């Protein structure tokens, strides 16, 4: 499998489990802990921000901004489509110069950023699972291998 194909697969995995989490949150919205809501918004917002950085676009969301639950599926789908478009149109080795949320300038390749987005999302989904379990809510298993077994 080529690197671009692998990243497309990981973005599909990321999209799939984000959508499943959003569905769980909608189903159990009265009892979902605030921390889990913040983390889910954060990982979706972060992907949007990284996509905008790669595309040299204005950033229209704050990294810890809380959006209405009913809008998260659309934001997640837009992120997925934009990430796939990036993979189809920009070389993974291209250097991206960007400012972080504190205004400090950095430079990374598209491949570095894409790997970070997937890893970051996986990390926060694990935090969400721990938070849900600690609050008596059965978390979904979002491990990559479970996605591949389907």
GROMACS .gro file of N, CA and C in nm:
model
  450
    1UNK      N    1   0.085  -0.118   0.000
    1UNK     CA    2   0.000   0.000   0.000
    1UNK      C    3   0.089   0.124   0.000
    2UNK      N    4   0.061   0.216  -0.090
    2UNK     CA    5   0.138   0.339  -0.095
    2UNK      C    6   0.101   0.430   0.021
    3UNK      N    7   0.190   0.522   0.053
    3UNK     CA    8   0.171   0.611   0.168
    3UNK      C    9   0.042   0.691   0.157
    4UNK      N   10   0.014   0.746   0.041
    4UNK     CA   11  -0.109   0.825   0.023
    4UNK      C   12  -0.232   0.738   0.046
    5UNK      N   13  -0.231   0.616  -0.006
    5UNK     CA   14  -0.344   0.525   0.015
    5UNK      C   15  -0.360   0.491   0.163
    6UNK      N   16  -0.247   0.471   0.231
    6UNK     CA   17  -0.253   0.442   0.374
    6UNK      C   18  -0.317   0.559   0.449
    7UNK      N   19  -0.276   0.680   0.418
    7UNK     CA   20  -0.334   0.796   0.486
    7UNK      C   21  -0.483   0.813   0.453
    8UNK      N   22  -0.521   0.783   0.330
    8UNK     CA   23  -0.664   0.788   0.297
    8UNK      C   24  -0.741   0.689   0.384
    9UNK      N   25  -0.685   0.570   0.400
    9UNK     CA   26  -0.748   0.469   0.485
    9UNK      C   27  -0.757   0.516   0.630
   10UNK      N   28  -0.652   0.578   0.681
   10UNK     CA   29  -0.656   0.624   0.821
   10UNK      C   30  -0.753   0.740   0.839
   11UNK      N   31  -0.767   0.824   0.738
   11UNK     CA   32  -0.867   0.931   0.748
   11UNK      C   33  -1.009   0.875   0.743
   12UNK      N   34  -1.029   0.768   0.666
   12UNK     CA   35  -1.159   0.703   0.664
   12UNK      C   36  -1.189   0.642   0.801
   13UNK      N   37  -1.090   0.578   0.860
   13UNK     CA   38  -1.102   0.524   0.996
   13UNK      C   39  -1.136   0.635   1.095
   14UNK      N   40  -1.063   0.744   1.087
   14UNK     CA   41  -1.085   0.858   1.176
   14UNK      C   42  -1.227   0.911   1.161
   15UNK      N   43  -1.270   0.930   1.038
   15UNK     CA   44  -1.405   0.979   1.009
   15UNK      C   45  -1.510   0.883   1.065
   16UNK      N   46  -1.492   0.755   1.040
   16UNK     CA   47  -1.588   0.653   1.083
   16UNK      C   48  -1.610   0.657   1.234
   17UNK      N   49  -1.502   0.653   1.311
   17UNK     CA   50  -1.519   0.648   1.456
   17UNK      C   51  -1.559   0.783   1.515
   18UNK      N   52  -1.523   0.892   1.451
   18UNK     CA   53  -1.577   1.022   1.496
   18UNK      C   54  -1.728   1.023   1.479
   19UNK      N   55  -1.776   0.974   1.364
   19UNK     CA   56  -1.921   0.970   1.340
   19UNK      C   57  -1.990   0.879   1.443
   20UNK      N   58  -1.930   0.765   1.473
   20UNK     CA   59  -1.989   0.676   1.574
   20UNK      C   60  -1.995   0.742   1.711
   21UNK      N   61  -1.889   0.814   1.747
   21UNK     CA   62  -1.891   0.885   1.875
   21UNK      C   63  -1.999   0.993   1.877
   22UNK      N   64  -2.013   1.065   1.768
   22UNK     CA   65  -2.116   1.168   1.761
   22UNK      C   66  -2.253   1.104   1.778
   23UNK      N   67  -2.276   0.990   1.715
   23UNK     CA   68  -2.404   0.919   1.730
   23UNK      C   69  -2.427   0.878   1.875
   24UNK      N   70  -2.324   0.827   1.941
   24UNK     CA   71  -2.336   0.792   2.082
   24UNK      C   72  -2.369   0.914   2.165
   25UNK      N   73  -2.303   1.025   2.138
   25UNK     CA   74  -2.329   1.149   2.211
   25UNK      C   75  -2.473   1.196   2.190
   26UNK      N   76  -2.521   1.184   2.067
   26UNK     CA   77  -2.660   1.225   2.039
   26UNK      C   78  -2.758   1.135   2.115
   27UNK      N   79  -2.731   1.007   2.117
   27UNK     CA   80  -2.818   0.910   2.184
   27UNK      C   81  -2.820   0.932   2.336
   28UNK      N   82  -2.705   0.964   2.392
   28UNK     CA   83  -2.691   0.977   2.538
   28UNK      C   84  -2.666   1.121   2.581
   29UNK      N   85  -2.715   1.218   2.503
   29UNK     CA   86  -2.675   1.357   2.524
   29UNK      C   87  -2.704   1.411   2.664
   30UNK      N   88  -2.799   1.354   2.732
   30UNK     CA   89  -2.832   1.403   2.867
   30UNK      C   90  -2.727   1.364   2.970
   31UNK      N   91  -2.648   1.260   2.940
   31UNK     CA   92  -2.552   1.212   3.041
   31UNK      C   93  -2.406   1.216   2.996
   32UNK      N   94  -2.378   1.266   2.878
   32UNK     CA   95  -2.239   1.273   2.830
   32UNK      C   96  -2.164   1.377   2.913
   33UNK      N   97  -2.049   1.339   2.970
   33UNK     CA   98  -1.973   1.434   3.051
   33UNK      C   99  -1.921   1.552   2.969
   34UNK      N  100  -1.911   1.665   3.033
   34UNK     CA  101  -1.863   1.788   2.969
   34UNK      C  102  -1.721   1.769   2.911
   35UNK      N  103  -1.637   1.697   2.984
   35UNK     CA  104  -1.501   1.673   2.937
   35UNK      C  105  -1.501   1.601   2.803
   36UNK      N  106  -1.587   1.501   2.787
   36UNK     CA  107  -1.594   1.427   2.661
   36UNK      C  108  -1.643   1.516   2.547
   37UNK      N  109  -1.739   1.602   2.576
   37UNK     CA  110  -1.790   1.697   2.476
   37UNK      C  111  -1.677   1.789   2.430
   38UNK      N  112  -1.598   1.840   2.526
   38UNK     CA  113  -1.485   1.927   2.492
   38UNK      C  114  -1.382   1.854   2.406
   39UNK      N  115  -1.351   1.730   2.444
   39UNK     CA  116  -1.250   1.654   2.370
   39UNK      C  117  -1.295   1.621   2.228
   40UNK      N  118  -1.421   1.583   2.211
   40UNK     CA  119  -1.470   1.552   2.077
   40UNK      C  120  -1.468   1.677   1.989
   41UNK      N  121  -1.514   1.788   2.042
   41UNK     CA  122  -1.507   1.913   1.966
   41UNK      C  123  -1.362   1.948   1.933
   42UNK      N  124  -1.274   1.932   2.029
   42UNK     CA  125  -1.134   1.966   2.011
   42UNK      C  126  -1.070   1.886   1.897
   43UNK      N  127  -1.094   1.755   1.893
   43UNK     CA  128  -1.029   1.677   1.789
   43UNK      C  129  -1.086   1.708   1.651
   44UNK      N  130  -1.215   1.740   1.644
   44UNK     CA  131  -1.274   1.780   1.515
   44UNK      C  132  -1.224   1.918   1.474
   45UNK      N  133  -1.220   2.011   1.570
   45UNK     CA  134  -1.170   2.145   1.541
   45UNK      C  135  -1.023   2.142   1.498
   46UNK      N  136  -0.944   2.059   1.564
   46UNK     CA  137  -0.801   2.053   1.532
   46UNK      C  138  -0.779   2.006   1.388
   47UNK      N  139  -0.855   1.907   1.344
   47UNK     CA  140  -0.841   1.860   1.206
   47UNK      C  141  -0.877   1.973   1.109
   48UNK      N  142  -0.982   2.046   1.140
   48UNK     CA  143  -1.020   2.159   1.055
   48UNK      C  144  -0.910   2.264   1.049
   49UNK      N  145  -0.850   2.292   1.162
   49UNK     CA  146  -0.742   2.392   1.170
   49UNK      C  147  -0.620   2.345   1.089
   50UNK      N  148  -0.583   2.219   1.105
   50UNK     CA  149  -0.467   2.168   1.030
   50UNK      C  150  -0.494   2.168   0.880
   51UNK      N  151  -0.616   2.131   0.840
   51UNK     CA  152  -0.649   2.138   0.697
   51UNK      C  153  -0.633   2.281   0.646
   52UNK      N  154  -0.683   2.378   0.723
   52UNK     CA  155  -0.672   2.518   0.682
   52UNK      C  156  -0.526   2.561   0.673
   53UNK      N  157  -0.444   2.517   0.765
   53UNK     CA  158  -0.301   2.551   0.760
   53UNK      C  159  -0.237   2.495   0.634
   54UNK      N  160  -0.266   2.370   0.603
   54UNK     CA  161  -0.208   2.308   0.483
   54UNK      C  162  -0.251   2.385   0.358
   55UNK      N  163  -0.378   2.426   0.355
   55UNK     CA  164  -0.433   2.495   0.238
   55UNK      C  165  -0.411   2.646   0.242
   56UNK      N  166  -0.341   2.694   0.344
   56UNK     CA  167  -0.314   2.837   0.361
   56UNK      C  168  -0.444   2.919   0.363
   57UNK      N  169  -0.541   2.869   0.436
   57UNK     CA  170  -0.671   2.936   0.450
   57UNK      C  171  -0.684   2.998   0.589
   58UNK      N  172  -0.776   3.092   0.599
   58UNK     CA  173  -0.806   3.150   0.730
   58UNK      C  174  -0.867   3.043   0.820
   59UNK      N  175  -0.832   3.050   0.945
   59UNK     CA  176  -0.885   2.956   1.045
   59UNK      C  177  -1.010   3.018   1.105
   60UNK      N  178  -1.121   2.943   1.097
   60UNK     CA  179  -1.250   2.999   1.138
   60UNK      C  180  -1.305   2.939   1.267
   61UNK      N  181  -1.224   2.858   1.335
   61UNK     CA  182  -1.270   2.794   1.458
   61UNK      C  183  -1.154   2.795   1.558
   62UNK      N  184  -1.189   2.811   1.685
   62UNK     CA  185  -1.088   2.801   1.791
   62UNK      C  186  -1.070   2.654   1.826
   63UNK      N  187  -0.949   2.618   1.865
   63UNK     CA  188  -0.917   2.478   1.888
   63UNK      C  189  -1.001   2.414   2.000
   64UNK      N  190  -1.045   2.491   2.099
   64UNK     CA  191  -1.127   2.438   2.208
   64UNK      C  192  -1.271   2.489   2.202
   65UNK      N  193  -1.312   2.542   2.087
   65UNK     CA  194  -1.449   2.592   2.070
   65UNK      C  195  -1.549   2.476   2.078
   66UNK      N  196  -1.659   2.501   2.147
   66UNK     CA  197  -1.766   2.401   2.156
   66UNK      C  198  -1.874   2.438   2.054
   67UNK      N  199  -1.902   2.344   1.965
   67UNK     CA  200  -2.004   2.364   1.863
   67UNK      C  201  -2.126   2.281   1.898
   68UNK      N  202  -2.243   2.319   1.847
   68UNK     CA  203  -2.363   2.240   1.873
   68UNK      C  204  -2.344   2.095   1.825
   69UNK      N  205  -2.387   2.002   1.907
   69UNK     CA  206  -2.373   1.860   1.876
   69UNK      C  207  -2.432   1.825   1.740
   70UNK      N  208  -2.545   1.886   1.707
   70UNK     CA  209  -2.611   1.854   1.580
   70UNK      C  210  -2.530   1.898   1.457
   71UNK      N  211  -2.427   1.981   1.477
   71UNK     CA  212  -2.344   2.026   1.365
   71UNK      C  213  -2.215   1.945   1.350
   72UNK      N  214  -2.181   1.864   1.449
   72UNK     CA  215  -2.052   1.796   1.446
   72UNK      C  216  -2.038   1.695   1.333
   73UNK      N  217  -2.147   1.625   1.299
   73UNK     CA  218  -2.139   1.529   1.188
   73UNK      C  219  -2.098   1.599   1.059
   74UNK      N  220  -2.156   1.716   1.034
   74UNK     CA  221  -2.123   1.790   0.912
   74UNK      C  222  -1.979   1.840   0.914
   75UNK      N  223  -1.933   1.890   1.030
   75UNK     CA  224  -1.794   1.935   1.041
   75UNK      C  225  -1.699   1.819   1.019
   76UNK      N  226  -1.731   1.703   1.077
   76UNK     CA  227  -1.647   1.585   1.062
   76UNK      C  228  -1.643   1.540   0.915
   77UNK      N  229  -1.757   1.543   0.847
   77UNK     CA  230  -1.762   1.504   0.707
   77UNK      C  231  -1.683   1.602   0.619
   78UNK      N  232  -1.698   1.731   0.646
   78UNK     CA  233  -1.623   1.832   0.572
   78UNK      C  234  -1.473   1.812   0.593
   79UNK      N  235  -1.433   1.787   0.717
   79UNK     CA  236  -1.291   1.761   0.745
   79UNK      C  237  -1.240   1.642   0.666
   80UNK      N  238  -1.317   1.534   0.669
   80UNK     CA  239  -1.277   1.413   0.597
   80UNK      C  240  -1.259   1.442   0.448
   81UNK      N  241  -1.360   1.503   0.387
   81UNK     CA  242  -1.353   1.534   0.244
   81UNK      C  243  -1.236   1.625   0.211
   82UNK      N  244  -1.211   1.723   0.295
   82UNK     CA  245  -1.101   1.816   0.270
   82UNK      C  246  -0.966   1.745   0.288
   83UNK      N  247  -0.956   1.658   0.387
   83UNK     CA  248  -0.831   1.583   0.407
   83UNK      C  249  -0.803   1.492   0.288
   84UNK      N  250  -0.904   1.427   0.235
   84UNK     CA  251  -0.886   1.342   0.116
   84UNK      C  252  -0.846   1.427  -0.004
   85UNK      N  253  -0.907   1.543  -0.018
   85UNK     CA  254  -0.871   1.634  -0.127
   85UNK      C  255  -0.724   1.676  -0.116
   86UNK      N  256  -0.679   1.704   0.005
   86UNK     CA  257  -0.538   1.738   0.028
   86UNK      C  258  -0.448   1.624  -0.018
   87UNK      N  259  -0.484   1.502   0.021
   87UNK     CA  260  -0.404   1.386  -0.018
   87UNK      C  261  -0.400   1.367  -0.170
   88UNK      N  262  -0.509   1.403  -0.236
   88UNK     CA  263  -0.517   1.389  -0.381
   88UNK      C  264  -0.446   1.500  -0.458
   89UNK      N  265  -0.416   1.610  -0.392
   89UNK     CA  266  -0.368   1.725  -0.468
   89UNK      C  267  -0.236   1.786  -0.420
   90UNK      N  268  -0.187   1.745  -0.302
   90UNK     CA  269  -0.065   1.807  -0.248
   90UNK      C  270   0.037   1.697  -0.217
   91UNK      N  271   0.158   1.720  -0.256
   91UNK     CA  272   0.267   1.625  -0.228
   91UNK      C  273   0.289   1.614  -0.076
   92UNK      N  274   0.306   1.491  -0.030
   92UNK     CA  275   0.328   1.468   0.113
   92UNK      C  276   0.456   1.534   0.163
   93UNK      N  277   0.553   1.552   0.076
   93UNK     CA  278   0.682   1.612   0.115
   93UNK      C  279   0.680   1.764   0.117
   94UNK      N  280   0.571   1.825   0.072
   94UNK     CA  281   0.563   1.972   0.069
   94UNK      C  282   0.573   2.028   0.210
   95UNK      N  283   0.656   2.131   0.226
   95UNK     CA  284   0.672   2.199   0.354
   95UNK      C  285   0.560   2.302   0.371
   96UNK      N  286   0.501   2.303   0.487
   96UNK     CA  287   0.397   2.399   0.521
   96UNK      C  288   0.449   2.489   0.632
   97UNK      N  289   0.444   2.617   0.609
   97UNK     CA  290   0.484   2.714   0.711
   97UNK      C  291   0.356   2.770   0.770
   98UNK      N  292   0.344   2.766   0.902
   98UNK     CA  293   0.220   2.806   0.970
   98UNK      C  294   0.252   2.864   1.106
   99UNK      N  295   0.153   2.929   1.164
   99UNK     CA  296   0.162   2.980   1.301
   99UNK      C  297   0.074   2.894   1.390
  100UNK      N  298   0.125   2.862   1.509
  100UNK     CA  299   0.041   2.790   1.603
  100UNK      C  300  -0.054   2.887   1.672
  101UNK      N  301  -0.132   2.838   1.766
  101UNK     CA  302  -0.233   2.923   1.830
  101UNK      C  303  -0.171   3.036   1.913
  102UNK      N  304  -0.041   3.027   1.943
  102UNK     CA  305   0.029   3.133   2.017
  102UNK      C  306   0.102   3.229   1.923
  103UNK      N  307   0.088   3.206   1.792
  103UNK     CA  308   0.151   3.293   1.694
  103UNK      C  309   0.294   3.259   1.660
  104UNK      N  310   0.345   3.147   1.708
  104UNK     CA  311   0.482   3.104   1.679
  104UNK      C  312   0.484   3.032   1.544
  105UNK      N  313   0.583   3.066   1.462
  105UNK     CA  314   0.594   3.011   1.328
  105UNK      C  315   0.668   2.877   1.331
  106UNK      N  316   0.614   2.780   1.258
  106UNK     CA  317   0.674   2.648   1.245
  106UNK      C  318   0.668   2.605   1.099
  107UNK      N  319   0.742   2.499   1.067
  107UNK     CA  320   0.739   2.440   0.933
  107UNK      C  321   0.743   2.289   0.948
  108UNK      N  322   0.648   2.222   0.882
  108UNK     CA  323   0.643   2.076   0.880
  108UNK      C  324   0.595   2.031   0.743
  109UNK      N  325   0.623   1.906   0.709
  109UNK     CA  326   0.573   1.852   0.584
  109UNK      C  327   0.424   1.816   0.599
  110UNK      N  328   0.357   1.806   0.486
  110UNK     CA  329   0.218   1.763   0.486
  110UNK      C  330   0.207   1.625   0.552
  111UNK      N  331   0.301   1.536   0.523
  111UNK     CA  332   0.299   1.404   0.583
  111UNK      C  333   0.308   1.411   0.735
  112UNK      N  334   0.396   1.495   0.789
  112UNK     CA  335   0.407   1.512   0.934
  112UNK      C  336   0.273   1.558   0.993
  113UNK      N  337   0.212   1.653   0.927
  113UNK     CA  338   0.086   1.710   0.976
  113UNK      C  339  -0.026   1.607   0.971
  114UNK      N  340  -0.034   1.535   0.862
  114UNK     CA  341  -0.139   1.434   0.846
  114UNK      C  342  -0.125   1.325   0.952
  115UNK      N  343  -0.002   1.278   0.974
  115UNK     CA  344   0.019   1.177   1.077
  115UNK      C  345  -0.020   1.233   1.214
  116UNK      N  346   0.015   1.357   1.239
  116UNK     CA  347  -0.021   1.421   1.366
  116UNK      C  348  -0.173   1.425   1.385
  117UNK      N  349  -0.245   1.462   1.282
  117UNK     CA  350  -0.392   1.472   1.292
  117UNK      C  351  -0.452   1.338   1.331
  118UNK      N  352  -0.409   1.231   1.266
  118UNK     CA  353  -0.462   1.098   1.297
  118UNK      C  354  -0.423   1.057   1.439
  119UNK      N  355  -0.297   1.074   1.473
  119UNK     CA  356  -0.248   1.036   1.606
  119UNK      C  357  -0.318   1.117   1.715
  120UNK      N  358  -0.335   1.245   1.693
  120UNK     CA  359  -0.401   1.335   1.787
  120UNK      C  360  -0.546   1.293   1.811
  121UNK      N  361  -0.615   1.259   1.704
  121UNK     CA  362  -0.754   1.216   1.716
  121UNK      C  363  -0.765   1.085   1.794
  122UNK      N  364  -0.675   0.991   1.764
  122UNK     CA  365  -0.676   0.862   1.834
  122UNK      C  366  -0.651   0.882   1.983
  123UNK      N  367  -0.557   0.967   2.016
  123UNK     CA  368  -0.525   0.999   2.156
  123UNK      C  369  -0.648   1.053   2.229
  124UNK      N  370  -0.715   1.148   2.168
  124UNK     CA  371  -0.831   1.208   2.235
  124UNK      C  372  -0.952   1.116   2.237
  125UNK      N  373  -0.968   1.030   2.138
  125UNK     CA  374  -1.077   0.931   2.146
  125UNK      C  375  -1.054   0.836   2.262
  126UNK      N  376  -0.929   0.802   2.291
  126UNK     CA  377  -0.898   0.718   2.407
  126UNK      C  378  -0.932   0.792   2.537
  127UNK      N  379  -0.903   0.921   2.543
  127UNK     CA  380  -0.941   0.999   2.661
  127UNK      C  381  -1.093   1.002   2.677
  128UNK      N  382  -1.164   1.014   2.567
  128UNK     CA  383  -1.311   1.014   2.572
  128UNK      C  384  -1.360   0.880   2.625
  129UNK      N  385  -1.303   0.770   2.576
  129UNK     CA  386  -1.344   0.638   2.623
  129UNK      C  387  -1.323   0.624   2.774
  130UNK      N  388  -1.211   0.671   2.823
  130UNK     CA  389  -1.184   0.666   2.967
  130UNK      C  390  -1.283   0.751   3.045
  131UNK      N  391  -1.312   0.870   2.994
  131UNK     CA  392  -1.406   0.960   3.061
  131UNK      C  393  -1.547   0.902   3.062
  132UNK      N  394  -1.589   0.846   2.950
  132UNK     CA  395  -1.722   0.785   2.944
  132UNK      C  396  -1.733   0.670   3.044
  133UNK      N  397  -1.633   0.583   3.044
  133UNK     CA  398  -1.634   0.468   3.134
  133UNK      C  399  -1.637   0.513   3.280
  134UNK      N  400  -1.559   0.615   3.314
  134UNK     CA  401  -1.555   0.667   3.451
  134UNK      C  402  -1.690   0.725   3.493
  135UNK      N  403  -1.772   0.761   3.394
  135UNK     CA  404  -1.904   0.818   3.422
  135UNK      C  405  -2.017   0.720   3.395
  136UNK      N  406  -1.983   0.591   3.388
  136UNK     CA  407  -2.085   0.487   3.376
  136UNK      C  408  -2.145   0.469   3.238
  137UNK      N  409  -2.079   0.520   3.136
  137UNK     CA  410  -2.128   0.507   2.998
  137UNK      C  411  -2.036   0.411   2.924
  138UNK      N  412  -2.093   0.310   2.861
  138UNK     CA  413  -2.012   0.213   2.787
  138UNK      C  414  -1.951   0.279   2.664
  139UNK      N  415  -1.818   0.288   2.659
  139UNK     CA  416  -1.755   0.350   2.542
  139UNK      C  417  -1.754   0.255   2.423
  140UNK      N  418  -1.738   0.311   2.304
  140UNK     CA  419  -1.722   0.226   2.187
  140UNK      C  420  -1.573   0.197   2.170
  141UNK      N  421  -1.542   0.084   2.111
  141UNK     CA  422  -1.403   0.049   2.086
  141UNK      C  423  -1.362   0.112   1.954
  142UNK      N  424  -1.268   0.205   1.959
  142UNK     CA  425  -1.227   0.278   1.840
  142UNK      C  426  -1.088   0.238   1.792
  143UNK      N  427  -1.040   0.121   1.833
  143UNK     CA  428  -0.910   0.074   1.787
  143UNK      C  429  -0.912   0.051   1.636
  144UNK      N  430  -0.803   0.084   1.571
  144UNK     CA  431  -0.791   0.072   1.426
  144UNK      C  432  -0.817  -0.071   1.378
  145UNK      N  433  -0.765  -0.168   1.450
  145UNK     CA  434  -0.782  -0.308   1.406
  145UNK      C  435  -0.929  -0.349   1.404
  146UNK      N  436  -1.009  -0.296   1.495
  146UNK     CA  437  -1.152  -0.328   1.494
  146UNK      C  438  -1.220  -0.268   1.371
  147UNK      N  439  -1.173  -0.153   1.330
  147UNK     CA  440  -1.223  -0.091   1.207
  147UNK      C  441  -1.189  -0.179   1.086
  148UNK      N  442  -1.066  -0.228   1.082
  148UNK     CA  443  -1.021  -0.308   0.968
  148UNK      C  444  -1.089  -0.444   0.962
  149UNK      N  445  -1.136  -0.496   1.074
  149UNK     CA  446  -1.201  -0.627   1.078
  149UNK      C  447  -1.342  -0.624   1.022
  150UNK      N  448  -1.400  -0.505   1.006
  150UNK     CA  449  -1.538  -0.495   0.959
  150UNK      C  450  -1.550  -0.531   0.813
   0.00000   0.00000   0.00000
